[in-house]
Short mmCIF file of C-alpha atoms and ligand atoms in Angstrom, two decimals:
data_model
loop_
_atom_site.label_atom_id
_atom_site.label_comp_id
_atom_site.label_asym_id
_atom_site.label_seq_id
_atom_site.Cartn_x
_atom_site.Cartn_y
_atom_site.Cartn_z
CA MET A 34 45.96 39.45 48.47
CA ASP A 35 43.53 39.60 45.57
CA ASN A 36 43.89 39.15 41.81
CA LYS A 37 44.18 42.91 41.26
CA LYS A 38 47.22 43.10 43.50
CA ILE A 39 48.82 40.17 41.69
CA LEU A 40 48.22 41.96 38.38
CA ALA A 41 49.75 45.14 39.81
CA ILE A 42 52.81 43.18 40.91
CA ILE A 43 53.21 41.56 37.49
CA ALA A 44 52.85 44.92 35.73
CA ALA A 45 55.44 46.47 38.05
CA ILE A 46 57.85 43.56 37.51
CA ALA A 47 57.55 44.08 33.74
CA LYS A 48 58.53 47.75 34.20
CA LYS A 49 61.40 46.91 36.54
CA ILE A 50 62.85 44.27 34.20
CA GLU A 51 62.66 46.72 31.30
CA ALA A 52 64.42 49.37 33.42
CA GLU A 53 67.15 46.91 34.46
CA LYS A 54 67.51 45.27 31.05
CA ASP A 55 70.96 46.69 30.33
CA PHE A 56 72.27 45.97 33.81
CA LEU A 57 71.12 42.32 33.68
CA THR A 58 72.60 41.94 30.23
CA GLU A 59 75.91 43.42 31.43
CA LEU A 60 76.03 40.88 34.25
CA ASP A 61 75.35 38.08 31.76
CA ASN A 62 78.07 39.47 29.49
CA GLU A 63 80.61 38.81 32.23
CA ILE A 64 79.80 35.13 32.84
CA GLY A 65 77.33 34.13 30.11
CA ASP A 66 76.30 35.21 26.65
CA GLY A 67 74.94 38.65 27.43
CA ASP A 68 71.28 38.03 26.77
CA HIS A 69 69.62 37.69 30.18
CA GLY A 70 68.22 41.23 30.30
CA ILE A 71 67.19 41.16 26.65
CA ASN A 72 65.56 37.73 27.09
CA LEU A 73 63.59 38.66 30.17
CA ALA A 74 62.58 42.09 28.92
CA ARG A 75 61.20 40.53 25.75
CA GLY A 76 59.22 38.03 27.81
CA PHE A 77 57.78 40.56 30.23
CA LYS A 78 56.93 42.92 27.38
CA SER A 79 54.73 40.20 25.92
CA VAL A 80 53.30 39.49 29.38
CA GLU A 81 52.47 43.21 29.65
CA GLY A 82 50.58 42.96 26.38
CA LYS A 83 48.49 40.09 27.77
CA LEU A 84 47.61 41.78 31.07
CA PRO A 85 44.27 43.23 29.91
CA THR A 86 43.10 39.72 29.02
CA PHE A 87 43.97 38.57 32.56
CA ALA A 88 41.97 41.33 34.28
CA ASP A 89 39.08 39.26 35.64
CA LYS A 90 40.85 35.95 35.93
CA ASP A 91 41.65 34.16 39.17
CA ILE A 92 45.20 34.26 40.55
CA GLY A 93 45.97 30.73 39.40
CA ALA A 94 44.98 31.53 35.82
CA ILE A 95 46.95 34.79 35.86
CA LEU A 96 50.16 33.16 37.10
CA LYS A 97 49.74 30.28 34.68
CA GLY A 98 49.21 32.74 31.83
CA VAL A 99 52.38 34.62 32.81
CA GLY A 100 54.35 31.36 32.94
CA THR A 101 53.09 30.20 29.57
CA GLN A 102 53.96 33.54 28.04
CA LEU A 103 57.47 33.51 29.51
CA VAL A 104 58.18 29.98 28.29
CA SER A 105 57.18 30.87 24.76
CA THR A 106 58.98 34.23 24.54
CA VAL A 107 62.04 34.39 26.81
CA GLY A 108 64.26 31.62 25.46
CA GLY A 109 67.62 30.70 26.99
CA ALA A 110 67.82 28.80 30.26
CA SER A 111 65.86 31.36 32.20
CA GLY A 112 62.71 31.24 30.02
CA PRO A 113 61.68 27.68 30.87
CA LEU A 114 62.87 28.17 34.47
CA TYR A 115 60.90 31.35 35.19
CA GLY A 116 58.02 30.01 33.11
CA THR A 117 57.88 26.85 35.22
CA ALA A 118 58.14 28.92 38.40
CA PHE A 119 55.09 31.03 37.55
CA MET A 120 53.10 28.02 36.33
CA LYS A 121 53.81 26.03 39.51
CA ALA A 122 52.87 29.03 41.65
CA GLY A 123 49.68 29.20 39.60
CA ASN A 124 48.79 25.60 40.48
CA VAL A 125 48.76 26.51 44.17
CA CYS A 126 46.40 29.43 43.52
CA LYS A 127 44.08 27.61 41.12
CA GLY A 128 40.55 29.06 41.10
CA LYS A 129 41.33 31.62 43.83
CA MET A 130 40.43 35.31 43.49
CA GLU A 131 42.23 35.93 46.81
CA ILE A 132 45.06 34.16 48.59
CA THR A 133 46.16 34.14 52.22
CA ASP A 134 49.72 34.95 53.32
CA ALA A 135 50.28 31.21 53.86
CA GLU A 136 49.16 30.53 50.28
CA PHE A 137 51.54 33.22 49.02
CA VAL A 138 54.36 31.41 50.85
CA ALA A 139 53.20 28.06 49.42
CA ALA A 140 53.14 29.56 45.91
CA LEU A 141 56.76 30.71 46.25
CA GLU A 142 57.72 27.28 47.55
CA ALA A 143 56.07 25.59 44.56
CA ALA A 144 57.81 28.02 42.19
CA ILE A 145 61.20 27.19 43.70
CA ASN A 146 60.55 23.45 43.56
CA GLY A 147 59.64 23.89 39.90
CA VAL A 148 62.95 25.66 39.20
CA LYS A 149 64.90 22.98 41.08
CA MET A 150 63.18 20.19 39.17
CA ARG A 151 63.46 21.81 35.77
CA GLY A 152 67.05 23.05 36.20
CA LYS A 153 68.25 20.06 38.25
CA ALA A 154 69.96 22.57 40.51
CA VAL A 155 70.24 23.21 44.21
CA GLU A 156 71.28 26.22 46.29
CA GLY A 157 74.96 27.13 46.09
CA GLU A 158 75.40 26.63 42.32
CA LYS A 159 75.35 30.34 41.47
CA THR A 160 71.84 30.51 40.02
CA MET A 161 68.53 32.23 40.68
CA LEU A 162 68.03 29.68 43.48
CA ASP A 163 70.66 31.51 45.55
CA ALA A 164 68.29 34.47 45.75
CA LEU A 165 64.98 32.57 45.80
CA CYS A 166 65.76 29.93 48.45
CA PRO A 167 67.03 32.30 51.17
CA ALA A 168 64.11 34.63 50.40
CA TYR A 169 61.66 31.78 50.82
CA LYS A 170 63.21 30.69 54.13
CA ALA A 171 63.06 34.20 55.58
CA LEU A 172 59.54 34.81 54.29
CA LYS A 173 58.24 31.52 55.65
CA GLY A 174 59.99 32.04 58.98
CA GLY A 175 58.43 35.47 59.29
CA ILE A 176 54.90 34.36 58.44
CA ASP A 177 55.16 31.30 60.73
CA SER A 178 56.23 33.53 63.61
CA GLY A 179 53.25 35.86 63.11
CA LYS A 180 54.75 38.72 61.07
CA ASN A 181 52.58 40.44 58.50
CA LEU A 182 53.27 39.81 54.81
CA ILE A 183 55.08 43.10 54.21
CA ASP A 184 57.49 42.62 57.13
CA ALA A 185 58.08 38.96 56.29
CA LEU A 186 58.65 39.72 52.60
CA SER A 187 60.97 42.54 53.57
CA ASP A 188 63.09 39.96 55.45
CA GLY A 189 62.85 37.80 52.33
CA VAL A 190 64.15 40.60 50.11
CA ASP A 191 67.06 41.25 52.49
CA ALA A 192 67.90 37.53 52.41
CA ALA A 193 67.72 37.51 48.59
CA ALA A 194 70.07 40.51 48.43
CA LYS A 195 72.56 38.64 50.62
CA GLY A 196 72.13 35.63 48.35
CA VAL A 197 73.01 37.75 45.32
CA GLU A 198 76.16 38.97 47.11
CA TYR A 199 76.99 35.34 47.95
CA THR A 200 76.84 34.39 44.25
CA LYS A 201 79.95 36.58 43.73
CA THR A 202 81.95 34.26 45.98
CA ILE A 203 81.08 30.90 44.44
CA ILE A 204 81.80 28.90 41.30
CA ALA A 205 78.95 28.34 38.84
CA THR A 206 78.17 24.67 38.35
CA LYS A 207 74.98 25.07 36.29
CA GLY A 208 74.18 26.95 33.09
CA ARG A 209 76.58 28.75 30.77
CA ALA A 210 78.54 30.37 33.59
CA SER A 211 79.73 26.88 34.62
CA TYR A 212 81.97 26.80 31.50
CA LEU A 213 84.11 29.46 33.21
CA LYS A 214 84.78 27.31 36.29
CA GLU A 215 86.79 29.35 38.87
CA ARG A 216 86.76 32.37 36.57
CA SER A 217 83.08 32.76 37.43
CA ILE A 218 84.15 33.84 40.94
CA GLY A 219 83.88 37.58 41.51
CA HIS A 220 80.83 37.97 39.28
CA GLN A 221 77.27 38.22 40.47
CA ASP A 222 74.76 35.87 38.93
CA PRO A 223 72.33 37.54 36.50
CA GLY A 224 69.44 35.18 37.28
CA ALA A 225 69.80 35.64 41.04
CA THR A 226 69.78 39.37 40.38
CA SER A 227 66.59 39.27 38.29
CA SER A 228 64.95 37.14 41.00
CA LEU A 229 65.91 39.76 43.59
CA PHE A 230 64.38 42.47 41.38
CA MET A 231 61.10 40.53 41.16
CA LEU A 232 60.89 40.07 44.93
CA GLN A 233 61.82 43.72 45.58
CA THR A 234 59.14 44.84 43.16
CA ALA A 235 56.48 42.67 44.80
CA LEU A 236 57.38 44.22 48.14
CA GLU A 237 57.23 47.76 46.75
CA VAL A 238 53.75 47.16 45.32
CA LEU A 239 52.52 45.69 48.61
CA ARG A 240 53.92 48.69 50.49
CA GLU A 241 52.27 51.19 48.14
CA THR A 242 48.81 49.64 48.02
P1 ADP B 291 71.23 31.41 29.03
O1 ADP B 291 72.21 31.03 30.10
O2 ADP B 291 70.66 30.23 28.31
O3 ADP B 291 71.75 32.48 28.13
P2 ADP B 291 69.83 33.47 30.52
O4 ADP B 291 71.03 34.30 30.26
O5 ADP B 291 68.52 34.08 30.20
O6 ADP B 291 69.95 32.05 29.81
O7 ADP B 291 69.77 33.10 32.08
C1 ADP B 291 70.93 32.80 32.80
C2 ADP B 291 70.54 32.57 34.27
O8 ADP B 291 69.74 31.40 34.39
C3 ADP B 291 71.73 32.32 35.19
O9 ADP B 291 72.25 33.54 35.66
C4 ADP B 291 71.14 31.46 36.29
O10 ADP B 291 70.67 32.24 37.37
C5 ADP B 291 69.96 30.80 35.64
N1 ADP B 291 70.21 29.38 35.42
C6 ADP B 291 70.93 28.80 34.44
N2 ADP B 291 70.90 27.46 34.56
C7 ADP B 291 70.14 27.18 35.65
C8 ADP B 291 69.71 25.97 36.30
N3 ADP B 291 70.05 24.77 35.85
N4 ADP B 291 68.93 26.09 37.41
C9 ADP B 291 68.56 27.30 37.87
N5 ADP B 291 68.92 28.47 37.30
C10 ADP B 291 69.71 28.41 36.22
MG1 MG B 292 72.45 34.28 28.81
#
């Protein structure tokens, strides 16, 4: 995967988040403060504006640039969390114009570890980690067993979708939704949903190109 493909994925994620802005905000209205879609769309709009300046940069610099932009524009809990995720993924790809499938997996792992560290959360707390962690496990399992990136990521997206469904069944113990205690049951987590959208979009771009 080269830097152009990473840029195409980022550009497509920005479009997807804009398209799903109202839906994500609706989900956050139910168990939060109704700003998740607005927050993320604002952040990715500003990322979109920066894309031309990233054109010839290596993958590490691109991902770091995206993370920095998200931290400074998204706000809320998800801004620093997604910002950290992209910056940590960028560290793994530092100086590289191309990455292997194994490095892609390592970048997702670093992103997740960044979210866990920053948010002091683990799987099962009704957060973005409930989409990201199962996706990572399926993706890594697929690559380790010799699948190509598209097939392995497709398993990852399926696992993330199941993770999003799972968030409906559990109580939030992190973030604003935790104030609702058992009343958070029955609602799907907005952050897990936006994470699923990002993974789905990456897969779509890989399939098309
Ligand atoms: P805020 O809750 O500050 O309004 P957003 O609405 O943008 O921020 O994002 C809410 C999402 O952030 C939640 O749906 C959840 O997935 C994620 N989130 C919140 N707190 C944490 C945390 N400590 N660790 C991981 N993810 C979290
Ligand atoms: Mg919110």
